[in-house]
Amino acid sequence: MQFRLALLAFLVMVPGTLCAPVLRELVNDIFPVGPDGAAWFLSVGMLGSILAAPVVGRLADASGRRMPFLVGGALVNAVCWAILPYAPDFNVALGIRLIEGAASIAVIGPLLALVAEAGREHLGSAAAREADAESSAAMAFGWVAMAMMLGIGAGLAIGGIVGGYWLYAPFWLAALWMLVNALLFPRMLPADGGGEAVGDSTGGREAREGEALDVERVSVLALGVPALVMLALPIGLAFADRFATGYTMTSLNFRMREELLMSPGAAGGVLGLIMLSMSLLSPLSARLLRHRRGALPAVLAVAAGSIVFGLGLIATGFANGTMAMTSAALLTGLGAGLMHAPTMILNARLAPPALRATMMTAYVAAGSLGNLVGPLAARFFETRLAVFAESIGRPELGFAFVSLSFGGLEIVLAVGLLLGAWAWLRGDGGSESEAGKHKAS
């Protein structure tokens, strides 16, 4: 089952980046709106995900079902990609892109909820499900995290190839790809379950429908302040991780090209090294948590990875050569790989069972929000901190201050996660192995 979930995660992520390589042509040839239009085109899809996340998560949990969202979201996504380049004007294209972003969260959120439920459906007793489900879900998250990153990279590569032959080809390929995904979901996944076979999914489906009956009785506010902090911190870290990606893709990218005079291939290699390390280390970091139950081991893994990630980001601001930048990228990728899958695992282990889809869609939406504001914030900090560095007579430290800001945020959140875990364990968490077991009476 882990392989099927990872394969589907890979297939779901590819279409989202197929069209990125032809973005320049999109905003210059199809819709002559220039660079500002490109920024809007990228941002509005993320905005659609953010706006749709609470609705999708709540409906998925209230119904106790996943398949209608997976298939329906994929079909809407396919239609959006097919018609987008034929929009009569750019405003209509933005509206289609907004809907496409909302449809994407309807696929990714419930799919991650299924990953969180991996191992619960086909096991017999409730005790057996609880004993083994965390192990199965941990490894599933590891492979899925790797597959998602590889899917993003594959989409960029494939889109660049087919876009070189025909400008509209990436859009049609994305539409066809999502249509195939819609057909694959019912064949590769049990009917609204995560068991090994369709026939094994009855118990899991009944369990989840039972959880759905409790959704209206579950009050997040009733969990208490320590548990609320613990629920919020993984989502905050998802935002910070994507927020930092905005820094690496914009400010760091420009610094390597303009200040360090690195070639496009060298700069791309440094950025690719971060993503590749993050992808390949995800299964390993998940394996470390496979036989360690409860939220606390995941908290420690996420905190350690976030601190290393933050130190790596800071190092990129002080690196003054290709070798130094490559070393900083390796450190950044190491931290990202250590925390990427554990952050998803922590989110799943903390989530109340009847709110798994809500929590996983919130996780994805937080990442979208980080992607949305990260590049803008990076540019803002770069401009303001350059002025500050000039004012103190150290202009060469301007970019270092930017890297300190983004890396420091990761470290602060990691410390906050550890403090939140300590408060949680001293409070209600001390009698429960995870916040997900808290329910309002």
Short mmCIF file of C-alpha atoms in Angstrom, two decimals:
data_model
loop_
_atom_site.label_atom_id
_atom_site.label_comp_id
_atom_site.label_asym_id
_atom_site.label_seq_id
_atom_site.Cartn_x
_atom_site.Cartn_y
_atom_site.Cartn_z
CA MET A 1 0.00 0.00 0.00
CA GLN A 2 2.89 2.36 0.75
CA PHE A 3 4.14 1.97 -2.82
CA ARG A 4 0.73 2.78 -4.28
CA LEU A 5 0.35 5.88 -2.12
CA ALA A 6 3.85 7.06 -3.06
CA LEU A 7 3.21 6.44 -6.76
CA LEU A 8 -0.06 8.38 -6.63
CA ALA A 9 1.65 11.22 -4.76
CA PHE A 10 4.26 11.39 -7.52
CA LEU A 11 1.61 11.37 -10.24
CA VAL A 12 -0.41 14.08 -8.49
CA MET A 13 2.53 16.46 -8.17
CA VAL A 14 3.77 16.27 -11.79
CA PRO A 15 0.99 18.30 -13.50
CA GLY A 16 1.40 21.26 -11.13
CA THR A 17 4.87 22.07 -12.50
CA LEU A 18 4.48 20.94 -16.12
CA CYS A 19 3.56 24.46 -17.23
CA ALA A 20 6.22 26.33 -15.23
CA PRO A 21 8.92 26.10 -17.95
CA VAL A 22 6.64 27.91 -20.44
CA LEU A 23 5.51 30.59 -17.98
CA ARG A 24 7.58 33.22 -19.79
CA GLU A 25 5.86 32.40 -23.09
CA LEU A 26 2.48 32.30 -21.37
CA VAL A 27 2.76 35.86 -20.09
CA ASN A 28 4.49 37.21 -23.21
CA ASP A 29 2.82 35.41 -26.13
CA ILE A 30 -0.57 34.04 -25.05
CA PHE A 31 -1.38 36.77 -22.55
CA PRO A 32 0.96 39.76 -23.02
CA VAL A 33 1.03 40.86 -19.38
CA GLY A 34 4.75 40.65 -18.56
CA PRO A 35 6.55 39.65 -15.33
CA ASP A 36 3.88 41.09 -13.04
CA GLY A 37 1.34 38.83 -14.71
CA ALA A 38 3.62 35.85 -14.13
CA ALA A 39 3.72 36.62 -10.42
CA TRP A 40 -0.07 36.85 -10.32
CA PHE A 41 -0.42 33.60 -12.25
CA LEU A 42 1.77 31.74 -9.75
CA SER A 43 0.21 33.34 -6.69
CA VAL A 44 -3.46 32.95 -7.53
CA GLY A 45 -3.21 29.15 -7.72
CA MET A 46 -1.81 29.07 -4.20
CA LEU A 47 -4.55 31.45 -3.11
CA GLY A 48 -7.15 29.00 -4.43
CA SER A 49 -5.59 26.23 -2.35
CA ILE A 50 -5.59 28.39 0.77
CA LEU A 51 -9.23 29.43 0.37
CA ALA A 52 -10.48 25.92 -0.38
CA ALA A 53 -8.50 24.09 2.33
CA PRO A 54 -10.87 24.57 5.30
CA VAL A 55 -13.92 23.67 3.20
CA VAL A 56 -12.34 20.57 1.65
CA GLY A 57 -10.94 19.34 4.94
CA ARG A 58 -14.17 19.80 6.84
CA LEU A 59 -16.31 18.16 4.16
CA ALA A 60 -13.92 15.21 3.83
CA ASP A 61 -13.99 14.65 7.58
CA ALA A 62 -17.72 15.20 7.92
CA SER A 63 -18.46 12.64 5.21
CA GLY A 64 -15.72 10.22 6.30
CA ARG A 65 -14.92 9.72 2.60
CA ARG A 66 -11.85 10.45 0.46
CA MET A 67 -12.53 9.04 -3.01
CA PRO A 68 -15.11 11.63 -4.19
CA PHE A 69 -12.63 14.42 -3.45
CA LEU A 70 -9.73 12.63 -5.13
CA VAL A 71 -11.65 11.84 -8.32
CA GLY A 72 -13.68 15.05 -8.43
CA GLY A 73 -10.67 17.26 -7.74
CA ALA A 74 -8.61 15.51 -10.42
CA LEU A 75 -11.37 15.91 -13.02
CA VAL A 76 -11.83 19.62 -12.26
CA ASN A 77 -8.07 20.05 -12.37
CA ALA A 78 -7.90 18.37 -15.78
CA VAL A 79 -10.60 20.64 -17.22
CA CYS A 80 -8.86 23.75 -15.87
CA TRP A 81 -5.50 22.87 -17.45
CA ALA A 82 -7.17 22.03 -20.78
CA ILE A 83 -9.04 25.33 -21.12
CA LEU A 84 -6.59 27.71 -19.43
CA PRO A 85 -4.47 28.69 -22.49
CA TYR A 86 -7.67 29.35 -24.47
CA ALA A 87 -9.10 31.86 -21.98
CA PRO A 88 -10.32 35.04 -23.76
CA ASP A 89 -8.24 37.30 -21.50
CA PHE A 90 -5.82 37.14 -18.60
CA ASN A 91 -8.43 37.86 -15.93
CA VAL A 92 -10.41 34.81 -17.01
CA ALA A 93 -7.17 32.80 -17.00
CA LEU A 94 -6.56 33.90 -13.41
CA GLY A 95 -10.07 32.76 -12.47
CA ILE A 96 -9.40 29.35 -14.00
CA ARG A 97 -6.09 29.18 -12.18
CA LEU A 98 -7.87 30.00 -8.90
CA ILE A 99 -10.25 27.08 -9.44
CA GLU A 100 -7.33 24.83 -10.40
CA GLY A 101 -5.60 25.65 -7.12
CA ALA A 102 -8.76 24.82 -5.17
CA ALA A 103 -9.11 21.53 -7.07
CA SER A 104 -5.49 20.65 -6.29
CA ILE A 105 -6.04 20.90 -2.53
CA ALA A 106 -9.11 18.65 -2.94
CA VAL A 107 -6.74 15.97 -4.24
CA ILE A 108 -3.59 16.47 -2.15
CA GLY A 109 -5.30 16.99 1.24
CA PRO A 110 -7.44 13.82 1.22
CA LEU A 111 -4.54 11.84 -0.28
CA LEU A 112 -2.32 12.80 2.66
CA ALA A 113 -5.19 11.93 5.00
CA LEU A 114 -5.15 8.44 3.47
CA VAL A 115 -1.42 8.26 4.13
CA ALA A 116 -2.10 9.16 7.77
CA GLU A 117 -4.62 6.31 7.89
CA ALA A 118 -2.30 3.77 6.26
CA GLY A 119 -2.30 0.51 8.18
CA ARG A 120 -5.53 1.14 10.07
CA GLU A 121 -7.95 -0.42 7.61
CA HIS A 122 -6.86 -4.01 7.11
CA LEU A 123 -5.76 -4.87 10.64
CA GLY A 124 -8.16 -6.67 12.92
CA SER A 125 -8.72 -5.30 16.40
CA ALA A 126 -8.61 -1.68 17.44
CA ALA A 127 -5.62 -2.45 19.63
CA ALA A 128 -3.77 -4.01 16.70
CA ARG A 129 -4.61 -1.06 14.47
CA GLU A 130 -3.29 1.38 17.04
CA ALA A 131 -0.14 -0.68 17.63
CA ASP A 132 0.87 -0.99 13.98
CA ALA A 133 -0.78 1.95 12.20
CA GLU A 134 1.80 4.54 13.29
CA SER A 135 4.61 2.35 11.94
CA SER A 136 2.86 1.88 8.58
CA ALA A 137 1.91 5.54 8.30
CA ALA A 138 5.44 6.72 9.19
CA MET A 139 7.04 4.77 6.33
CA ALA A 140 4.21 5.75 3.99
CA PHE A 141 4.87 9.41 4.74
CA GLY A 142 8.58 8.89 4.09
CA TRP A 143 8.04 7.44 0.64
CA VAL A 144 5.26 9.92 -0.16
CA ALA A 145 7.43 12.89 0.85
CA MET A 146 10.18 11.67 -1.48
CA ALA A 147 7.71 10.97 -4.28
CA MET A 148 6.18 14.43 -4.03
CA MET A 149 9.55 16.14 -4.41
CA LEU A 150 10.48 13.88 -7.32
CA GLY A 151 7.12 14.63 -8.93
CA ILE A 152 7.78 18.36 -8.75
CA GLY A 153 11.18 17.90 -10.38
CA ALA A 154 9.84 15.53 -13.03
CA GLY A 155 7.08 17.99 -13.95
CA LEU A 156 9.64 20.73 -14.53
CA ALA A 157 11.80 18.49 -16.69
CA ILE A 158 8.95 17.03 -18.77
CA GLY A 159 7.28 20.43 -19.17
CA GLY A 160 10.51 21.93 -20.45
CA ILE A 161 10.89 19.16 -23.05
CA VAL A 162 7.35 19.13 -24.45
CA GLY A 163 7.01 22.92 -24.19
CA GLY A 164 9.96 23.26 -26.52
CA TYR A 165 7.96 21.56 -29.27
CA TRP A 166 4.58 23.23 -28.76
CA LEU A 167 3.64 25.96 -26.31
CA TYR A 168 0.26 24.44 -25.51
CA ALA A 169 1.62 20.92 -25.02
CA PRO A 170 2.32 21.21 -21.25
CA PHE A 171 -1.26 22.34 -20.60
CA TRP A 172 -2.78 19.47 -22.56
CA LEU A 173 -0.36 17.00 -20.99
CA ALA A 174 -1.28 18.28 -17.50
CA ALA A 175 -4.98 17.83 -18.34
CA LEU A 176 -4.44 14.31 -19.66
CA TRP A 177 -2.24 13.47 -16.69
CA MET A 178 -4.90 14.50 -14.16
CA LEU A 179 -7.55 12.62 -16.12
CA VAL A 180 -5.44 9.47 -15.85
CA ASN A 181 -5.04 10.16 -12.12
CA ALA A 182 -8.82 10.35 -11.76
CA LEU A 183 -9.07 6.91 -13.37
CA LEU A 184 -6.27 5.45 -11.27
CA PHE A 185 -7.56 6.51 -7.85
CA PRO A 186 -10.47 3.98 -7.69
CA ARG A 187 -8.26 1.24 -9.11
CA MET A 188 -5.23 1.72 -6.90
CA LEU A 189 -7.00 2.61 -3.66
CA PRO A 190 -9.75 0.75 -1.81
CA ALA A 191 -13.16 2.36 -1.75
CA ASP A 192 -12.57 5.15 0.77
CA GLY A 193 -9.92 3.17 2.63
CA GLY A 194 -6.21 2.53 2.82
CA GLY A 195 -6.16 -1.27 3.17
CA GLU A 196 -4.32 -3.72 0.99
CA ALA A 197 -7.34 -4.63 -1.08
CA VAL A 198 -10.79 -3.38 -1.77
CA GLY A 199 -12.30 -6.27 0.06
CA ASP A 200 -10.29 -5.41 3.14
CA SER A 201 -11.53 -1.87 3.37
CA THR A 202 -14.89 -2.47 5.02
CA GLY A 203 -13.61 -2.21 8.56
CA GLY A 204 -11.60 0.89 7.77
CA ARG A 205 -14.51 2.54 5.99
CA GLU A 206 -16.87 1.79 8.88
CA ALA A 207 -14.31 3.10 11.36
CA ARG A 208 -13.86 6.31 9.43
CA GLU A 209 -17.61 6.76 8.99
CA GLY A 210 -17.88 6.31 12.75
CA GLU A 211 -15.28 9.00 13.20
CA ALA A 212 -17.25 11.19 10.81
CA LEU A 213 -20.25 10.95 13.13
CA ASP A 214 -18.07 12.50 15.83
CA VAL A 215 -16.92 15.46 13.76
CA GLU A 216 -19.65 17.75 14.98
CA ARG A 217 -18.82 16.81 18.57
CA VAL A 218 -15.08 17.41 18.18
CA SER A 219 -14.14 20.90 19.27
CA VAL A 220 -10.57 21.91 18.58
CA LEU A 221 -10.89 24.64 21.19
CA ALA A 222 -11.75 21.99 23.79
CA LEU A 223 -8.30 20.45 23.46
CA GLY A 224 -6.70 23.03 25.74
CA VAL A 225 -3.96 25.58 25.09
CA PRO A 226 -0.95 23.19 25.15
CA ALA A 227 -2.61 20.80 22.68
CA LEU A 228 -3.66 23.73 20.47
CA VAL A 229 -0.07 24.95 20.41
CA MET A 230 1.10 21.46 19.45
CA LEU A 231 -1.47 21.25 16.65
CA ALA A 232 -0.49 24.69 15.34
CA LEU A 233 3.29 24.31 15.37
CA PRO A 234 3.64 21.63 12.63
CA ILE A 235 1.38 23.75 10.44
CA GLY A 236 3.49 26.81 11.28
CA LEU A 237 6.61 24.87 10.34
CA ALA A 238 5.04 23.89 7.00
CA PHE A 239 4.52 27.60 6.35
CA ALA A 240 8.08 28.46 7.42
CA ASP A 241 9.59 25.73 5.24
CA ARG A 242 7.85 26.99 2.09
CA PHE A 243 8.46 30.57 3.19
CA ALA A 244 12.18 29.77 3.22
CA THR A 245 11.86 28.19 -0.23
CA GLY A 246 10.84 31.63 -1.48
CA TYR A 247 14.18 32.91 -0.17
CA THR A 248 16.21 30.17 -1.86
CA MET A 249 14.42 30.50 -5.21
CA THR A 250 14.61 34.31 -5.38
CA SER A 251 17.14 36.13 -3.19
CA LEU A 252 19.64 33.27 -2.92
CA ASN A 253 19.28 32.46 -6.61
CA PHE A 254 19.97 36.08 -7.61
CA ARG A 255 22.91 36.34 -5.20
CA MET A 256 24.58 33.29 -6.71
CA ARG A 257 24.17 34.67 -10.22
CA GLU A 258 24.89 38.37 -9.66
CA GLU A 259 27.16 38.62 -6.62
CA LEU A 260 29.04 35.31 -6.76
CA LEU A 261 28.95 35.22 -10.61
CA MET A 262 27.96 31.56 -10.71
CA SER A 263 26.79 30.14 -14.03
CA PRO A 264 23.12 29.18 -14.50
CA GLY A 265 24.11 25.51 -14.32
CA ALA A 266 26.08 25.98 -11.09
CA ALA A 267 23.32 28.00 -9.43
CA GLY A 268 20.71 25.49 -10.55
CA GLY A 269 22.89 22.67 -9.27
CA VAL A 270 23.06 24.25 -5.81
CA LEU A 271 19.28 24.66 -5.65
CA GLY A 272 18.78 21.16 -7.05
CA LEU A 273 21.12 19.76 -4.42
CA ILE A 274 18.84 21.09 -1.67
CA MET A 275 15.76 19.51 -3.26
CA LEU A 276 17.50 16.21 -4.05
CA SER A 277 18.88 15.85 -0.52
CA MET A 278 15.46 16.65 0.91
CA SER A 279 13.84 14.02 -1.31
CA LEU A 280 16.30 11.18 -0.78
CA LEU A 281 16.56 11.62 2.99
CA SER A 282 12.78 11.60 3.59
CA PRO A 283 12.38 7.79 3.70
CA LEU A 284 15.37 7.50 6.03
CA SER A 285 14.02 10.10 8.46
CA ALA A 286 10.62 8.37 8.40
CA ARG A 287 12.26 5.01 9.09
CA LEU A 288 13.79 6.43 12.25
CA LEU A 289 10.24 7.03 13.51
CA ARG A 290 8.79 3.76 12.28
CA HIS A 291 9.01 1.94 15.60
CA ARG A 292 8.81 5.00 17.83
CA ARG A 293 5.20 5.61 18.68
CA GLY A 294 3.55 8.82 19.79
CA ALA A 295 4.20 12.46 19.01
CA LEU A 296 7.35 13.05 21.09
CA PRO A 297 9.85 11.21 18.81
CA ALA A 298 8.43 13.11 15.83
CA VAL A 299 8.73 16.38 17.76
CA LEU A 300 12.42 15.73 18.41
CA ALA A 301 13.06 14.77 14.76
CA VAL A 302 11.27 17.86 13.43
CA ALA A 303 13.04 20.17 15.88
CA ALA A 304 16.47 18.73 15.06
CA GLY A 305 15.84 18.95 11.32
CA SER A 306 14.51 22.50 11.58
CA ILE A 307 17.57 23.66 13.51
CA VAL A 308 19.93 22.11 10.95
CA PHE A 309 17.82 23.58 8.13
CA GLY A 310 17.94 27.01 9.74
CA LEU A 311 21.72 26.81 10.20
CA GLY A 312 22.06 25.83 6.55
CA LEU A 313 20.00 28.81 5.42
CA ILE A 314 22.14 31.12 7.55
CA ALA A 315 25.28 29.60 6.05
CA THR A 316 24.10 30.47 2.52
CA GLY A 317 24.27 34.14 3.45
CA PHE A 318 27.92 33.92 4.47
CA ALA A 319 29.18 31.57 1.71
CA ASN A 320 31.40 33.45 -0.73
CA GLY A 321 32.33 30.79 -3.28
CA THR A 322 30.97 27.80 -5.16
CA MET A 323 32.41 25.23 -2.75
CA ALA A 324 31.22 27.13 0.32
CA MET A 325 27.75 27.56 -1.21
CA THR A 326 27.61 23.87 -2.13
CA SER A 327 28.50 22.95 1.46
CA ALA A 328 25.79 25.30 2.77
CA ALA A 329 23.30 23.75 0.33
CA LEU A 330 24.18 20.26 1.57
CA LEU A 331 23.59 21.35 5.16
CA THR A 332 20.28 22.97 4.16
CA GLY A 333 19.20 19.85 2.26
CA LEU A 334 20.20 17.64 5.20
CA GLY A 335 17.99 19.64 7.55
CA ALA A 336 15.12 19.67 5.05
CA GLY A 337 15.37 15.92 4.59
CA LEU A 338 15.43 15.30 8.34
CA MET A 339 12.27 17.30 8.98
CA HIS A 340 10.13 17.03 5.81
CA ALA A 341 8.54 13.62 6.39
CA PRO A 342 8.59 13.88 10.23
CA THR A 343 6.63 17.15 10.03
CA MET A 344 3.86 15.36 8.13
CA ILE A 345 4.07 12.41 10.53
CA LEU A 346 3.81 14.75 13.52
CA ASN A 347 0.81 16.50 12.02
CA ALA A 348 -0.90 13.16 11.45
CA ARG A 349 -0.14 11.83 14.94
CA LEU A 350 -1.39 14.97 16.64
CA ALA A 351 -4.59 15.24 14.60
CA PRO A 352 -7.80 14.04 16.26
CA PRO A 353 -8.91 10.98 14.22
CA ALA A 354 -12.13 12.68 13.10
CA LEU A 355 -10.19 15.69 11.82
CA ARG A 356 -7.36 14.07 9.87
CA ALA A 357 -8.35 15.51 6.49
CA THR A 358 -8.84 18.94 8.06
CA MET A 359 -5.36 18.87 9.57
CA MET A 360 -3.66 17.57 6.43
CA THR A 361 -5.35 20.14 4.18
CA ALA A 362 -4.37 22.82 6.69
CA TYR A 363 -0.79 21.56 6.42
CA VAL A 364 -0.86 21.84 2.62
CA ALA A 365 -2.57 25.24 2.75
CA ALA A 366 0.08 26.57 5.15
CA GLY A 367 2.72 25.50 2.66
CA SER A 368 0.84 27.27 -0.12
CA LEU A 369 0.69 30.42 1.98
CA GLY A 370 4.45 30.19 2.53
CA ASN A 371 5.01 29.80 -1.22
CA LEU A 372 2.74 32.80 -1.80
CA VAL A 373 4.44 35.29 0.52
CA GLY A 374 7.98 33.86 0.69
CA PRO A 375 9.33 35.47 -2.51
CA LEU A 376 7.71 38.81 -1.64
CA ALA A 377 9.09 38.73 1.90
CA ALA A 378 12.55 37.79 0.65
CA ARG A 379 12.62 40.79 -1.63
CA PHE A 380 11.28 43.04 1.15
CA PHE A 381 13.92 41.89 3.65
CA GLU A 382 16.66 42.10 1.04
CA THR A 383 15.84 45.75 0.28
CA ARG A 384 15.34 46.87 3.87
CA LEU A 385 18.30 45.01 5.35
CA ALA A 386 20.60 46.27 2.61
CA VAL A 387 19.73 49.80 3.72
CA PHE A 388 20.36 48.83 7.35
CA ALA A 389 23.75 47.30 6.48
CA GLU A 390 24.68 50.49 4.64
CA SER A 391 23.65 52.57 7.64
CA ILE A 392 26.06 50.73 9.95
CA GLY A 393 28.88 50.87 7.43
CA ARG A 394 28.84 47.13 6.63
CA PRO A 395 27.13 46.84 3.22
CA GLU A 396 28.70 43.43 2.61
CA LEU A 397 26.53 42.02 5.42
CA GLY A 398 23.21 42.96 3.81
CA PHE A 399 22.50 39.51 2.41
CA ALA A 400 23.83 37.81 5.52
CA PHE A 401 21.12 39.61 7.50
CA VAL A 402 18.52 38.24 5.07
CA SER A 403 19.72 34.67 5.57
CA LEU A 404 19.77 35.23 9.33
CA SER A 405 16.13 36.32 9.19
CA PHE A 406 14.91 33.22 7.33
CA GLY A 407 17.20 30.75 9.09
CA GLY A 408 16.48 32.31 12.46
CA LEU A 409 12.73 31.87 11.93
CA GLU A 410 13.23 28.13 11.47
CA ILE A 411 15.32 27.87 14.63
CA VAL A 412 12.85 29.93 16.68
CA LEU A 413 9.97 27.71 15.56
CA ALA A 414 11.99 24.60 16.42
CA VAL A 415 12.59 25.93 19.94
CA GLY A 416 8.90 26.82 20.17
CA LEU A 417 8.01 23.27 19.16
CA LEU A 418 10.19 21.85 21.95
CA LEU A 419 8.71 24.27 24.51
CA GLY A 420 5.20 23.46 23.30
CA ALA A 421 5.89 19.74 23.66
CA TRP A 422 7.20 20.28 27.18
CA ALA A 423 4.06 22.24 28.17
CA TRP A 424 1.84 19.67 26.48
CA LEU A 425 3.47 16.76 28.29
CA ARG A 426 3.13 18.58 31.61
CA GLY A 427 -0.57 19.15 30.91
CA ASP A 428 -3.13 16.91 29.24
CA GLY A 429 -0.52 15.40 26.96
CA GLY A 430 1.09 13.67 29.90
CA SER A 431 -1.80 11.27 30.20
CA GLU A 432 -2.30 10.80 26.47
CA SER A 433 0.28 9.64 23.95
CA GLU A 434 -0.84 12.20 21.38
CA ALA A 435 -3.10 15.21 21.01
CA GLY A 436 -5.15 13.32 18.46
CA LYS A 437 -6.73 11.32 21.27
CA HIS A 438 -8.29 14.41 22.83
CA LYS A 439 -11.96 14.77 22.11
CA ALA A 440 -14.66 16.88 23.65
CA SER A 441 -17.00 14.88 25.74
#
